[in-house]
PDB file of C-alpha atoms in Angstrom:
ATOM      1  CA  MET A   1     -21.285 -34.364  20.065  1.00  0.00           C
ATOM      2  CA  PHE A   2     -22.474 -35.944  23.319  1.00  0.00           C
ATOM      3  CA  ASP A   3     -23.530 -39.528  23.761  1.00  0.00           C
ATOM      4  CA  ILE A   4     -27.046 -38.669  25.010  1.00  0.00           C
ATOM      5  CA  SER A   5     -30.407 -38.702  23.292  1.00  0.00           C
ATOM      6  CA  LYS A   6     -32.419 -35.635  22.326  1.00  0.00           C
ATOM      7  CA  ALA A   7     -35.107 -36.805  24.731  1.00  0.00           C
ATOM      8  CA  THR A   8     -32.636 -36.754  27.638  1.00  0.00           C
ATOM      9  CA  LEU A   9     -31.416 -33.295  26.711  1.00  0.00           C
ATOM     10  CA  PHE A  10     -34.964 -31.944  26.407  1.00  0.00           C
ATOM     11  CA  ARG A  11     -35.973 -33.587  29.718  1.00  0.00           C
ATOM     12  CA  TRP A  12     -33.054 -31.950  31.542  1.00  0.00           C
ATOM     13  CA  GLU A  13     -34.140 -28.631  30.079  1.00  0.00           C
ATOM     14  CA  ARG A  14     -37.799 -29.175  31.006  1.00  0.00           C
ATOM     15  CA  GLU A  15     -36.870 -30.207  34.573  1.00  0.00           C
ATOM     16  CA  GLY A  16     -34.633 -27.154  34.997  1.00  0.00           C
ATOM     17  CA  LEU A  17     -31.420 -29.173  35.325  1.00  0.00           C
ATOM     18  CA  ILE A  18     -29.891 -27.151  32.481  1.00  0.00           C
ATOM     19  CA  SER A  19     -30.929 -23.731  31.265  1.00  0.00           C
ATOM     20  CA  GLY A  20     -32.856 -23.513  28.031  1.00  0.00           C
ATOM     21  CA  PRO A  21     -30.831 -22.219  25.115  1.00  0.00           C
ATOM     22  CA  PRO A  22     -31.933 -19.220  23.071  1.00  0.00           C
ATOM     23  CA  ARG A  23     -33.951 -19.977  19.956  1.00  0.00           C
ATOM     24  CA  ASP A  24     -33.901 -18.628  16.433  1.00  0.00           C
ATOM     25  CA  TRP A  25     -36.811 -17.447  14.290  1.00  0.00           C
ATOM     26  CA  ARG A  26     -37.687 -21.076  13.465  1.00  0.00           C
ATOM     27  CA  ASN A  27     -37.784 -21.908  17.193  1.00  0.00           C
ATOM     28  CA  TRP A  28     -34.673 -24.085  16.832  1.00  0.00           C
ATOM     29  CA  ARG A  29     -32.386 -24.267  19.854  1.00  0.00           C
ATOM     30  CA  LEU A  30     -29.102 -22.367  19.511  1.00  0.00           C
ATOM     31  CA  TYR A  31     -26.724 -23.822  22.084  1.00  0.00           C
ATOM     32  CA  THR A  32     -24.119 -21.419  23.449  1.00  0.00           C
ATOM     33  CA  ARG A  33     -20.770 -22.322  24.968  1.00  0.00           C
ATOM     34  CA  GLU A  34     -22.360 -21.852  28.385  1.00  0.00           C
ATOM     35  CA  ASN A  35     -25.110 -24.339  27.482  1.00  0.00           C
ATOM     36  CA  VAL A  36     -22.509 -26.846  26.292  1.00  0.00           C
ATOM     37  CA  THR A  37     -20.589 -26.445  29.562  1.00  0.00           C
ATOM     38  CA  GLU A  38     -23.783 -27.113  31.547  1.00  0.00           C
ATOM     39  CA  ILE A  39     -24.484 -30.233  29.490  1.00  0.00           C
ATOM     40  CA  GLN A  40     -20.938 -31.498  30.031  1.00  0.00           C
ATOM     41  CA  LYS A  41     -21.332 -31.008  33.803  1.00  0.00           C
ATOM     42  CA  MET A  42     -24.618 -32.950  33.779  1.00  0.00           C
ATOM     43  CA  ILE A  43     -23.026 -35.810  31.867  1.00  0.00           C
ATOM     44  CA  ARG A  44     -20.123 -35.957  34.347  1.00  0.00           C
ATOM     45  CA  ALA A  45     -22.518 -35.862  37.312  1.00  0.00           C
ATOM     46  CA  ARG A  46     -24.628 -38.625  35.791  1.00  0.00           C
ATOM     47  CA  LYS A  47     -21.544 -40.821  35.353  1.00  0.00           C
ATOM     48  CA  LEU A  48     -20.626 -40.328  39.028  1.00  0.00           C
ATOM     49  CA  VAL A  49     -24.061 -41.534  40.128  1.00  0.00           C
ATOM     50  CA  MET A  50     -24.046 -44.613  37.902  1.00  0.00           C
TER      51      MET A  50
END
């Protein structure tokens, strides 16, 4: 969906740059529309810096 690695996504979450998504009973991340919007904003911001 996005051209970023899982490691980047998890790092942003760990560093508090994006909020952590809710998880299901298997502890899998369940990304909401709000999470996707946050990720899109981070990607745009990263492109501006580069």
